[in-house]
Amino acid sequence: MSDPLLRVERVSKSYGDEQVLREISFEMDRGDVTVLIGPSGSGKSTMLRCVNRLTEVDSGEIYLDGERVTGPDVDVNELRRQVGMVFQDFNLFAHLTARGNVMLGPRQVLGLSKEEARRRADEQLALVGLADQADSYPAELSGGQKQRVGIARALAMEPKLMLFDEPTSALDPELIGEVLEVMRDLVERGMTMLVVTHEMSFARSVASEIMFLDGGRIVERGPPEQLFERPEHDRTATFLRRITQLHS
Amino acid sequence: MSEPVADAVREGETATRTIPAGRPLVVLAGGLFWGWLLLRWLNDWLGGLFVPRGEPFVSPEAVEALGAAVPALRGLFDSTAFAVTYLPALSAGVWLTIVLTATSIALGFVLAVPLSVARVYGRWTSYLSLAYTELLRGTPLLAQLFVIYYGLNFVQYVPPLLDGVFANNAVWAAIVGFTLNSAAYQAEYIRSALLSVESGQLTAGRAIGLTKLQAIRYVVLPQGLRFAIPGWTNELIYLIKYSSLAAFITVPELFQRTNAIASDNFRYTAMFSLAALLYLALVISASRLMNAVEDRVAIPGLGARGR
Amino acid sequence: MTGVELPPIALQQASDWAFVWENSGYLFAGTALTIALTVASVLLGFFVGFPAGVVEVYGGRASRGLVETVGVVLRGTPIVVILIFMYFVFPTPDLTIGVLGVTASLSGAFLAGVLGLGLRSAAYQSQIFRGALQSVDEGQMEAARSIGMDKLASIRHVVVPQALRRSVPGFQNEVTIVLKDTSVVFAIGLAELLTRSYDLFVVRTTAVLEILLFASAIYFVLTFTTNRALDLVSARYAIPGGESA
């Protein structure tokens, strides 16, 4: 069994005249942590959204666990059950408590009983360190806490793959650490993760592969040491220089 | 990340407010409607400029004859002939409906501005204003008209100067009723618009040495009144429709005339469809007009349309 | 223009306020009809207006166009014209409903009143719900879809609960508008509060003002109570820490 968990083949996508993704191809094995970096508008988030089909590809194929997920006959709800997503601006359900947010999917999609769903939710909340905030509503939580609930909500579906769309970009600097820590835990537990982020030290310490996207193409890819220390392309070097200046 | 989004999931969630029919069609219909109304009024006021007073411009028999010639469209021509017969009588009602609405909304506005300013910035006057708006908004308009017309027998107080402006002095009772009622609603709209003006604006006005009243007059009101336009448009449309209640105190506006003719010829469906169309035309015209006004007075950066 | 049934009016000589008092039972019976009309019309308006609002936001082009067009007509026509239309164009027979030995007769005028007020209210309620649904952030829908909920379940479990809370102020306003507009069924002679007041004061013309003030006071109490009651509902379902419902 050497089938990769995720295989992206020549995926292209454009909005009107603007081509956002140009023939992107890559693969991820189980347990891989792939980090997408690149300037705004380079197509990173679109790539992520194509994987769980919040955005439809124009051409190309995506396979999850050997099964094609692009194409009209695919059950997108079944696909999304297997692929968790964490959003930049959290998107917590505003009318539900932290526990309610995590329970909703197991209840409505997996069809668990209320007790089972509740047990699972409390487990997941404990794993992200929020056992004591289970009854709080989103508006009563800090940004970092909200994002941890967002992660718990996605994990409660027991996904095969987790997508992180700039999970710390909307956070105050002092709250970023707690979210990254939860993500590091996940890496250690062997979760397969596709991450869009500007947190370079995080990327460097956990990524199995880093891909630099610019203008809808993968400009350069490789293990973190290679990309950070010996970038082959000028554009990669320039981008990395700028972003490290910005964040130091 | 500012990547463009437009895909399957989001599709249809942003219902754009589009005009159902084509725009040129709407403009054409509007032009026909207002052109006809103006000619009609001119004709009838000037004692039969084109045709005798109250007579249709086109004879209904001619329209019916056309229908006989084209049997497939007979129903359409018959309806048109019916409309042609009764529209002249209704056009006078439309005039009174417009007069009632325009006068009352204008006079109501004059009352509403001090009412809302008192409510927002006054001390004990704010309670007076609150009591007024709550009472007027808490009771039915028709009951208010009854109080003025039957209860106070308002017609006997119409001053000699105004006596005879309208054939029926009940029109004045209706105008007073609509004005008092509309003032309360307009005051609410203006009040919330005033509250949406940043409080720093008033402070900044005071800081350059304006009195409180001056700061309200020259700084807050010019901004607040612009915010109030959408609500005010609503009120105008309400008033066009609710002016029909004047019929119950004998004012021969559009609804009253329709009803009078219908109880004579018993063609309720046709007559009230006709009236509904005329009201719709007035309402749509008013909302278009106010949209244009709103665009016209928009300030960059202020309000929804100012951007 | 009003109904012809003669009210059982007390005609003893007394002061005008005493006259109002003697006939208060007659007016309160009218008040009961006013309340019944309001409740029935608001409910009809909700059960038609809420789906209409959903269609306006999530529906296809054709269904949306239909709902919007009907809405424009109903919102652009005076309520009195709509009521007359319902009364003369779709005449409903008088109905007698018997449930568990209790029979209630619904006159054709009552049904016309409920249909007219209810459908007109539906046209306004659809706008309230449309606005509320659209005000829910798109990210909420995306998040729901991202955990594998289908579109209908996402609307039902995520968007609607939030939208309903945001609809309360608009709904509150709408209820009081319907309540006040029940007085317009005067046009079709339904013996609610204002019609009964009219019937009273044409009999005793010296007491016109007294009767009307009494009726107005009842209306005011009704609108005031409704508003406070819905304030309580709003507070009860407010989301902690969030915007007030």
CSV table of N, CA, C and O in Angstrom, one decimal, chain C residues 122-226:
chain,number,residue,atom,x,y,z
C,122,ALA,N,-47.3,38.5,5.5
C,122,ALA,CA,-46.3,37.6,5.0
C,122,ALA,C,-45.3,38.3,4.0
C,122,ALA,O,-44.1,38.0,4.1
C,123,ALA,N,-45.8,39.2,3.2
C,123,ALA,CA,-45.0,39.9,2.3
C,123,ALA,C,-43.9,40.7,3.1
C,123,ALA,O,-42.8,40.9,2.7
C,124,TYR,N,-44.3,41.3,4.2
C,124,TYR,CA,-43.4,42.1,5.0
C,124,TYR,C,-42.5,41.2,5.8
C,124,TYR,O,-41.3,41.4,5.9
C,125,GLN,N,-43.1,40.1,6.4
C,125,GLN,CA,-42.2,39.2,7.2
C,125,GLN,C,-41.2,38.6,6.3
C,125,GLN,O,-40.1,38.3,6.8
C,126,SER,N,-41.5,38.3,5.1
C,126,SER,CA,-40.5,37.7,4.2
C,126,SER,C,-39.3,38.6,4.1
C,126,SER,O,-38.1,38.2,4.1
C,127,GLN,N,-39.5,39.9,4.1
C,127,GLN,CA,-38.4,40.9,4.0
C,127,GLN,C,-37.6,40.9,5.3
C,127,GLN,O,-36.4,41.0,5.3
C,128,ILE,N,-38.3,40.8,6.4
C,128,ILE,CA,-37.6,40.7,7.7
C,128,ILE,C,-36.7,39.5,7.8
C,128,ILE,O,-35.5,39.6,8.1
C,129,PHE,N,-37.2,38.3,7.4
C,129,PHE,CA,-36.4,37.1,7.4
C,129,PHE,C,-35.3,37.1,6.4
C,129,PHE,O,-34.2,36.6,6.6
C,130,ARG,N,-35.6,37.6,5.2
C,130,ARG,CA,-34.6,37.7,4.2
C,130,ARG,C,-33.4,38.5,4.7
C,130,ARG,O,-32.2,38.0,4.6
C,131,GLY,N,-33.7,39.6,5.3
C,131,GLY,CA,-32.6,40.5,5.8
C,131,GLY,C,-31.8,39.8,6.9
C,131,GLY,O,-30.6,39.8,6.9
C,132,ALA,N,-32.5,39.1,7.7
C,132,ALA,CA,-31.9,38.4,8.8
C,132,ALA,C,-31.0,37.2,8.3
C,132,ALA,O,-29.9,37.0,8.8
C,133,LEU,N,-31.6,36.5,7.4
C,133,LEU,CA,-30.8,35.4,6.8
C,133,LEU,C,-29.5,35.9,6.2
C,133,LEU,O,-28.4,35.3,6.3
C,134,GLN,N,-29.7,37.0,5.4
C,134,GLN,CA,-28.5,37.5,4.7
C,134,GLN,C,-27.5,38.1,5.7
C,134,GLN,O,-26.3,38.2,5.3
C,135,SER,N,-27.9,38.5,6.8
C,135,SER,CA,-27.0,39.1,7.8
C,135,SER,C,-26.1,38.1,8.5
C,135,SER,O,-25.1,38.5,9.1
C,136,VAL,N,-26.5,36.8,8.4
C,136,VAL,CA,-25.6,35.8,9.0
C,136,VAL,C,-24.4,35.6,8.1
C,136,VAL,O,-24.5,35.5,6.9
C,137,ASP,N,-23.3,35.7,8.7
C,137,ASP,CA,-22.0,35.7,8.0
C,137,ASP,C,-21.9,34.5,7.1
C,137,ASP,O,-22.2,33.4,7.5
C,138,GLU,N,-21.4,34.6,5.9
C,138,GLU,CA,-21.2,33.5,5.0
C,138,GLU,C,-20.3,32.4,5.6
C,138,GLU,O,-20.4,31.3,5.2
C,139,GLY,N,-19.4,32.8,6.4
C,139,GLY,CA,-18.4,31.8,7.0
C,139,GLY,C,-19.2,30.8,7.8
C,139,GLY,O,-18.7,29.7,7.9
C,140,GLN,N,-20.4,31.2,8.4
C,140,GLN,CA,-21.1,30.2,9.2
C,140,GLN,C,-21.6,29.1,8.3
C,140,GLN,O,-21.5,27.9,8.7
C,141,MET,N,-22.0,29.4,7.1
C,141,MET,CA,-22.5,28.4,6.1
C,141,MET,C,-21.3,27.5,5.7
C,141,MET,O,-21.4,26.3,5.7
C,142,GLU,N,-20.2,28.2,5.4
C,142,GLU,CA,-19.0,27.4,5.0
C,142,GLU,C,-18.5,26.5,6.1
C,142,GLU,O,-18.2,25.3,5.8
C,143,ALA,N,-18.5,26.9,7.3
C,143,ALA,CA,-18.0,26.1,8.4
C,143,ALA,C,-19.0,24.9,8.5
C,143,ALA,O,-18.5,23.8,8.7
C,144,ALA,N,-20.3,25.1,8.4
C,144,ALA,CA,-21.2,24.0,8.5
C,144,ALA,C,-21.0,23.0,7.4
C,144,ALA,O,-21.0,21.8,7.6
C,145,ARG,N,-20.8,23.6,6.2
C,145,ARG,CA,-20.6,22.7,5.0
C,145,ARG,C,-19.2,21.9,5.2
C,145,ARG,O,-19.1,20.8,4.8
C,146,SER,N,-18.2,22.6,5.8
C,146,SER,CA,-16.9,22.0,5.9
C,146,SER,C,-16.9,20.8,6.9
C,146,SER,O,-16.0,19.9,6.8
C,147,ILE,N,-17.9,20.7,7.8
C,147,ILE,CA,-17.9,19.4,8.6
C,147,ILE,C,-18.8,18.4,8.0
C,147,ILE,O,-19.2,17.4,8.6
C,148,GLY,N,-19.3,18.7,6.8
C,148,GLY,CA,-20.0,17.6,6.1
C,148,GLY,C,-21.5,17.7,6.1
C,148,GLY,O,-22.2,16.8,5.7
C,149,MET,N,-22.0,18.9,6.7
C,149,MET,CA,-23.5,19.0,6.7
C,149,MET,C,-24.0,19.4,5.3
C,149,MET,O,-23.3,20.2,4.7
C,150,ASP,N,-25.1,18.9,4.9
C,150,ASP,CA,-25.6,19.3,3.6
C,150,ASP,C,-26.3,20.7,3.7
C,150,ASP,O,-26.4,21.2,4.8
C,151,LYS,N,-26.6,21.3,2.6
C,151,LYS,CA,-27.1,22.7,2.5
C,151,LYS,C,-28.3,22.9,3.4
C,151,LYS,O,-28.4,23.8,4.2
C,152,LEU,N,-29.2,22.0,3.3
C,152,LEU,CA,-30.5,22.1,4.1
C,152,LEU,C,-30.2,22.1,5.6
C,152,LEU,O,-30.8,22.9,6.3
C,153,ALA,N,-29.4,21.1,6.0
C,153,ALA,CA,-29.1,20.9,7.4
C,153,ALA,C,-28.3,22.2,7.9
C,153,ALA,O,-28.6,22.6,9.0
C,154,SER,N,-27.4,22.7,7.1
C,154,SER,CA,-26.7,23.9,7.5
C,154,SER,C,-27.6,25.1,7.6
C,154,SER,O,-27.5,25.8,8.6
C,155,ILE,N,-28.6,25.2,6.7
C,155,ILE,CA,-29.5,26.3,6.9
C,155,ILE,C,-30.3,26.1,8.1
C,155,ILE,O,-30.5,27.1,8.9
C,156,ARG,N,-30.8,24.9,8.3
C,156,ARG,CA,-31.7,24.7,9.5
C,156,ARG,C,-31.0,24.8,10.8
C,156,ARG,O,-31.5,25.4,11.7
C,157,HIS,N,-29.8,24.2,10.9
C,157,HIS,CA,-29.2,24.1,12.3
C,157,HIS,C,-28.2,25.3,12.6
C,157,HIS,O,-27.9,25.6,13.7
C,158,VAL,N,-27.7,26.0,11.5
C,158,VAL,CA,-26.8,27.0,11.8
C,158,VAL,C,-27.3,28.4,11.4
C,158,VAL,O,-27.2,29.3,12.2
C,159,VAL,N,-27.8,28.5,10.2
C,159,VAL,CA,-28.2,29.9,9.8
C,159,VAL,C,-29.5,30.3,10.4
C,159,VAL,O,-29.6,31.4,10.9
C,160,VAL,N,-30.6,29.4,10.3
C,160,VAL,CA,-31.9,29.8,10.8
C,160,VAL,C,-31.9,30.2,12.3
C,160,VAL,O,-32.5,31.2,12.7
C,161,PRO,N,-31.2,29.4,13.2
C,161,PRO,CA,-31.3,29.8,14.6
C,161,PRO,C,-30.7,31.2,14.8
C,161,PRO,O,-31.2,31.9,15.7
C,162,GLN,N,-29.7,31.6,14.1
C,162,GLN,CA,-29.1,32.9,14.3
C,162,GLN,C,-30.0,34.0,13.7
C,162,GLN,O,-30.2,35.0,14.2
C,163,ALA,N,-30.6,33.6,12.5
C,163,ALA,CA,-31.4,34.6,11.8
C,163,ALA,C,-32.7,34.9,12.6
C,163,ALA,O,-33.1,36.0,12.7
C,164,LEU,N,-33.3,33.9,13.2
C,164,LEU,CA,-34.5,34.1,13.9
C,164,LEU,C,-34.3,35.1,15.0
C,164,LEU,O,-35.1,35.9,15.3
C,165,ARG,N,-33.2,34.9,15.7
C,165,ARG,CA,-32.9,35.9,16.8
C,165,ARG,C,-32.8,37.3,16.3
C,165,ARG,O,-33.3,38.2,16.9
C,166,ARG,N,-32.2,37.4,15.2
C,166,ARG,CA,-32.0,38.8,14.6
C,166,ARG,C,-33.3,39.3,14.1
C,166,ARG,O,-33.4,40.5,13.8
C,167,SER,N,-34.3,38.5,13.9
C,167,SER,CA,-35.6,38.9,13.3
C,167,SER,C,-36.5,39.6,14.4
C,167,SER,O,-37.5,40.2,14.0
C,168,VAL,N,-36.2,39.3,15.6
C,168,VAL,CA,-37.1,39.7,16.7
C,168,VAL,C,-37.6,41.2,16.6
C,168,VAL,O,-38.7,41.5,16.6
C,169,PRO,N,-36.6,42.2,16.5
C,169,PRO,CA,-37.1,43.6,16.4
C,169,PRO,C,-38.0,43.8,15.3
C,169,PRO,O,-39.0,44.5,15.4
C,170,GLY,N,-37.7,43.3,14.1
C,170,GLY,CA,-38.5,43.5,12.9
C,170,GLY,C,-39.9,42.9,13.1
C,170,GLY,O,-40.9,43.4,12.7
C,171,PHE,N,-39.8,41.7,13.7
C,171,PHE,CA,-41.1,40.9,13.9
C,171,PHE,C,-42.0,41.7,14.9
C,171,PHE,O,-43.2,41.8,14.7
C,172,GLN,N,-41.4,42.2,15.9
C,172,GLN,CA,-42.1,43.0,16.9
C,172,GLN,C,-42.8,44.2,16.3
C,172,GLN,O,-44.0,44.4,16.5
C,173,ASN,N,-42.1,44.9,15.4
C,173,ASN,CA,-42.7,46.0,14.7
C,173,ASN,C,-43.9,45.5,13.8
C,173,ASN,O,-44.9,46.1,13.8
C,174,GLU,N,-43.7,44.4,13.2
C,174,GLU,CA,-44.7,43.8,12.3
C,174,GLU,C,-45.9,43.5,13.1
C,174,GLU,O,-47.1,43.7,12.6
C,175,VAL,N,-45.8,42.9,14.2
C,175,VAL,CA,-46.9,42.4,15.0
C,175,VAL,C,-47.8,43.7,15.4
C,175,VAL,O,-49.0,43.7,15.2
C,176,THR,N,-47.1,44.7,15.8
C,176,THR,CA,-47.9,45.9,16.2
C,176,THR,C,-48.6,46.6,14.9
C,176,THR,O,-49.7,47.1,15.0
C,177,ILE,N,-47.9,46.5,13.8
C,177,ILE,CA,-48.5,47.0,12.6
C,177,ILE,C,-49.8,46.2,12.3
C,177,ILE,O,-50.9,46.8,12.0
C,178,VAL,N,-49.7,44.9,12.3
C,178,VAL,CA,-50.9,44.1,12.1
C,178,VAL,C,-52.0,44.4,13.1
C,178,VAL,O,-53.2,44.6,12.7
C,179,LEU,N,-51.6,44.5,14.3
C,179,LEU,CA,-52.6,44.8,15.4
C,179,LEU,C,-53.3,46.1,15.1
C,179,LEU,O,-54.5,46.2,15.1
C,180,LYS,N,-52.6,47.1,14.7
C,180,LYS,CA,-53.2,48.4,14.4
C,180,LYS,C,-54.1,48.3,13.2
C,180,LYS,O,-55.1,48.9,13.1
C,181,ASP,N,-53.6,47.6,12.2
C,181,ASP,CA,-54.3,47.5,10.9
C,181,ASP,C,-55.5,46.6,11.0
C,181,ASP,O,-56.3,46.6,10.0
C,182,THR,N,-55.7,45.8,12.0
C,182,THR,CA,-57.0,45.1,12.1
C,182,THR,C,-58.1,46.1,12.1
C,182,THR,O,-59.2,45.7,11.7
C,183,SER,N,-57.9,47.4,12.5
C,183,SER,CA,-59.0,48.3,12.5
C,183,SER,C,-59.5,48.6,11.1
C,183,SER,O,-60.6,49.0,11.0
C,184,VAL,N,-58.7,48.3,10.1
C,184,VAL,CA,-59.1,48.6,8.7
C,184,VAL,C,-60.2,47.6,8.2
C,184,VAL,O,-60.9,47.9,7.3
C,185,VAL,N,-60.3,46.5,8.9
C,185,VAL,CA,-61.4,45.6,8.5
C,185,VAL,C,-62.8,46.2,8.7
C,185,VAL,O,-63.8,45.7,8.3
C,186,PHE,N,-62.8,47.4,9.4
C,186,PHE,CA,-64.0,48.3,9.3
C,186,PHE,C,-64.5,48.3,7.9
C,186,PHE,O,-65.8,48.3,7.7
C,187,ALA,N,-63.7,48.3,6.9
C,187,ALA,CA,-64.1,48.4,5.5
C,187,ALA,C,-65.0,47.3,5.1
C,187,ALA,O,-65.8,47.4,4.2
C,188,ILE,N,-64.8,46.1,5.7
C,188,ILE,CA,-65.6,45.0,5.3
C,188,ILE,C,-66.6,44.6,6.5
C,188,ILE,O,-67.1,43.5,6.5
C,189,GLY,N,-66.8,45.5,7.4
C,189,GLY,CA,-67.8,45.4,8.4
C,189,GLY,C,-67.7,44.3,9.4
C,189,GLY,O,-68.6,43.8,10.0
C,190,LEU,N,-66.4,44.0,9.7
C,190,LEU,CA,-66.2,43.0,10.7
C,190,LEU,C,-66.2,43.7,12.1
C,190,LEU,O,-65.5,44.7,12.3
C,191,ALA,N,-66.9,43.1,13.0
C,191,ALA,CA,-67.2,43.8,14.2
C,191,ALA,C,-66.1,43.8,15.2
C,191,ALA,O,-66.3,43.2,16.3
C,192,GLU,N,-64.9,44.3,14.9
C,192,GLU,CA,-63.9,44.3,15.9
C,192,GLU,C,-64.0,45.6,16.6
C,192,GLU,O,-65.0,46.4,16.5
C,193,LEU,N,-62.9,45.9,17.4
C,193,LEU,CA,-63.0,47.1,18.3
C,193,LEU,C,-63.4,48.4,17.7
C,193,LEU,O,-64.3,49.1,18.1
C,194,LEU,N,-62.7,48.8,16.6
C,194,LEU,CA,-63.0,50.1,16.0
C,194,LEU,C,-64.4,50.1,15.3
C,194,LEU,O,-65.1,51.1,15.5
C,195,THR,N,-64.8,49.0,14.7
C,195,THR,CA,-66.1,49.0,14.0
C,195,THR,C,-67.2,49.1,15.1
C,195,THR,O,-68.2,49.8,14.9
C,196,ARG,N,-67.0,48.4,16.2
C,196,ARG,CA,-68.0,48.5,17.3
C,196,ARG,C,-68.0,49.9,17.9
C,196,ARG,O,-69.1,50.4,18.3
C,197,SER,N,-66.9,50.5,18.0
C,197,SER,CA,-66.8,51.9,18.5
C,197,SER,C,-67.7,52.8,17.6
C,197,SER,O,-68.5,53.6,18.0
C,198,TYR,N,-67.5,52.6,16.3
C,198,TYR,CA,-68.2,53.4,15.3
C,198,TYR,C,-69.7,53.1,15.4
C,198,TYR,O,-70.5,54.1,15.5
C,199,ASP,N,-70.1,51.9,15.6
C,199,ASP,CA,-71.5,51.5,15.7
C,199,ASP,C,-72.1,52.2,17.0
C,199,ASP,O,-73.3,52.6,17.0
C,200,LEU,N,-71.3,52.3,18.0
C,200,LEU,CA,-71.7,52.9,19.2
C,200,LEU,C,-71.9,54.4,19.0
C,200,LEU,O,-72.9,55.0,19.4
C,201,PHE,N,-70.9,55.0,18.4
C,201,PHE,CA,-71.0,56.5,18.4
C,201,PHE,C,-72.0,57.1,17.4
C,201,PHE,O,-72.4,58.2,17.5
C,202,VAL,N,-72.4,56.3,16.4
C,202,VAL,CA,-73.4,56.8,15.5
C,202,VAL,C,-74.8,56.7,16.2
C,202,VAL,O,-75.7,57.4,15.9
C,203,VAL,N,-74.9,55.9,17.3
C,203,VAL,CA,-76.1,55.8,18.1
C,203,VAL,C,-76.1,57.0,19.1
C,203,VAL,O,-77.1,57.6,19.3
C,204,ARG,N,-75.0,57.2,19.7
C,204,ARG,CA,-74.9,58.3,20.7
C,204,ARG,C,-73.9,59.3,20.3
C,204,ARG,O,-72.7,59.2,20.6
C,205,THR,N,-74.3,60.3,19.5
C,205,THR,CA,-73.3,61.2,18.9
C,205,THR,C,-72.7,62.1,19.9
C,205,THR,O,-71.6,62.7,19.5
C,206,THR,N,-73.2,62.3,21.1
C,206,THR,CA,-72.5,63.2,22.0
C,206,THR,C,-71.3,62.5,22.6
C,206,THR,O,-70.5,63.1,23.2
C,207,ALA,N,-71.3,61.1,22.5
C,207,ALA,CA,-70.2,60.4,23.2
C,207,ALA,C,-69.1,60.0,22.3
C,207,ALA,O,-68.3,59.1,22.6
C,208,VAL,N,-69.0,60.6,21.1
C,208,VAL,CA,-68.0,60.1,20.1
C,208,VAL,C,-66.6,60.1,20.6
C,208,VAL,O,-65.9,59.1,20.6
C,209,LEU,N,-66.2,61.3,21.2
C,209,LEU,CA,-64.8,61.4,21.7
C,209,LEU,C,-64.6,60.4,22.8
C,209,LEU,O,-63.5,59.8,22.8
C,210,GLU,N,-65.5,60.3,23.7
C,210,GLU,CA,-65.3,59.4,24.9
C,210,GLU,C,-65.1,58.0,24.4
C,210,GLU,O,-64.2,57.2,24.8
C,211,ILE,N,-66.0,57.5,23.5
C,211,ILE,CA,-65.9,56.2,22.9
C,211,ILE,C,-64.5,55.9,22.2
C,211,ILE,O,-63.9,54.9,22.5
C,212,LEU,N,-64.2,56.9,21.4
C,212,LEU,CA,-62.9,56.7,20.6
C,212,LEU,C,-61.7,56.8,21.5
C,212,LEU,O,-60.7,56.0,21.3
C,213,LEU,N,-61.7,57.6,22.6
C,213,LEU,CA,-60.6,57.6,23.5
C,213,LEU,C,-60.5,56.3,24.2
C,213,LEU,O,-59.4,55.8,24.4
C,214,PHE,N,-61.6,55.8,24.6
C,214,PHE,CA,-61.7,54.5,25.3
C,214,PHE,C,-61.1,53.4,24.4
C,214,PHE,O,-60.2,52.6,24.8
C,215,ALA,N,-61.5,53.4,23.2
C,215,ALA,CA,-61.0,52.3,22.2
C,215,ALA,C,-59.5,52.5,22.0
C,215,ALA,O,-58.8,51.6,22.0
C,216,SER,N,-59.1,53.8,21.8
C,216,SER,CA,-57.7,54.1,21.6
C,216,SER,C,-56.8,53.6,22.8
C,216,SER,O,-55.7,53.0,22.6
C,217,ALA,N,-57.4,53.8,24.0
C,217,ALA,CA,-56.6,53.3,25.1
C,217,ALA,C,-56.5,51.8,25.1
C,217,ALA,O,-55.4,51.3,25.4
C,218,ILE,N,-57.5,51.1,24.7
C,218,ILE,CA,-57.4,49.7,24.6
C,218,ILE,C,-56.3,49.3,23.6
C,218,ILE,O,-55.5,48.5,23.8
C,219,TYR,N,-56.4,49.9,22.4
C,219,TYR,CA,-55.3,49.7,21.4
C,219,TYR,C,-53.9,49.9,22.0
C,219,TYR,O,-53.0,49.2,21.8
C,220,PHE,N,-53.8,51.0,22.7
C,220,PHE,CA,-52.5,51.4,23.2
C,220,PHE,C,-52.0,50.3,24.2
C,220,PHE,O,-50.9,49.9,24.1
C,221,VAL,N,-52.9,49.9,25.1
C,221,VAL,CA,-52.5,48.9,26.0
C,221,VAL,C,-52.1,47.6,25.3
C,221,VAL,O,-51.1,47.0,25.6
C,222,LEU,N,-52.8,47.3,24.2
C,222,LEU,CA,-52.5,46.0,23.5
C,222,LEU,C,-51.1,46.2,22.8
C,222,LEU,O,-50.3,45.2,22.9
C,223,THR,N,-50.8,47.3,22.1
C,223,THR,CA,-49.5,47.4,21.4
C,223,THR,C,-48.4,47.5,22.5
C,223,THR,O,-47.4,46.8,22.3
C,224,PHE,N,-48.7,48.2,23.6
C,224,PHE,CA,-47.6,48.3,24.6
C,224,PHE,C,-47.3,46.9,25.2
C,224,PHE,O,-46.1,46.6,25.3
C,225,THR,N,-48.3,46.2,25.5
C,225,THR,CA,-48.1,44.9,26.1
C,225,THR,C,-47.4,43.9,25.1
C,225,THR,O,-46.5,43.2,25.5
C,226,THR,N,-47.8,44.0,23.9
C,226,THR,CA,-47.2,43.1,22.9
C,226,THR,C,-45.7,43.5,22.8
C,226,THR,O,-44.8,42.5,22.8
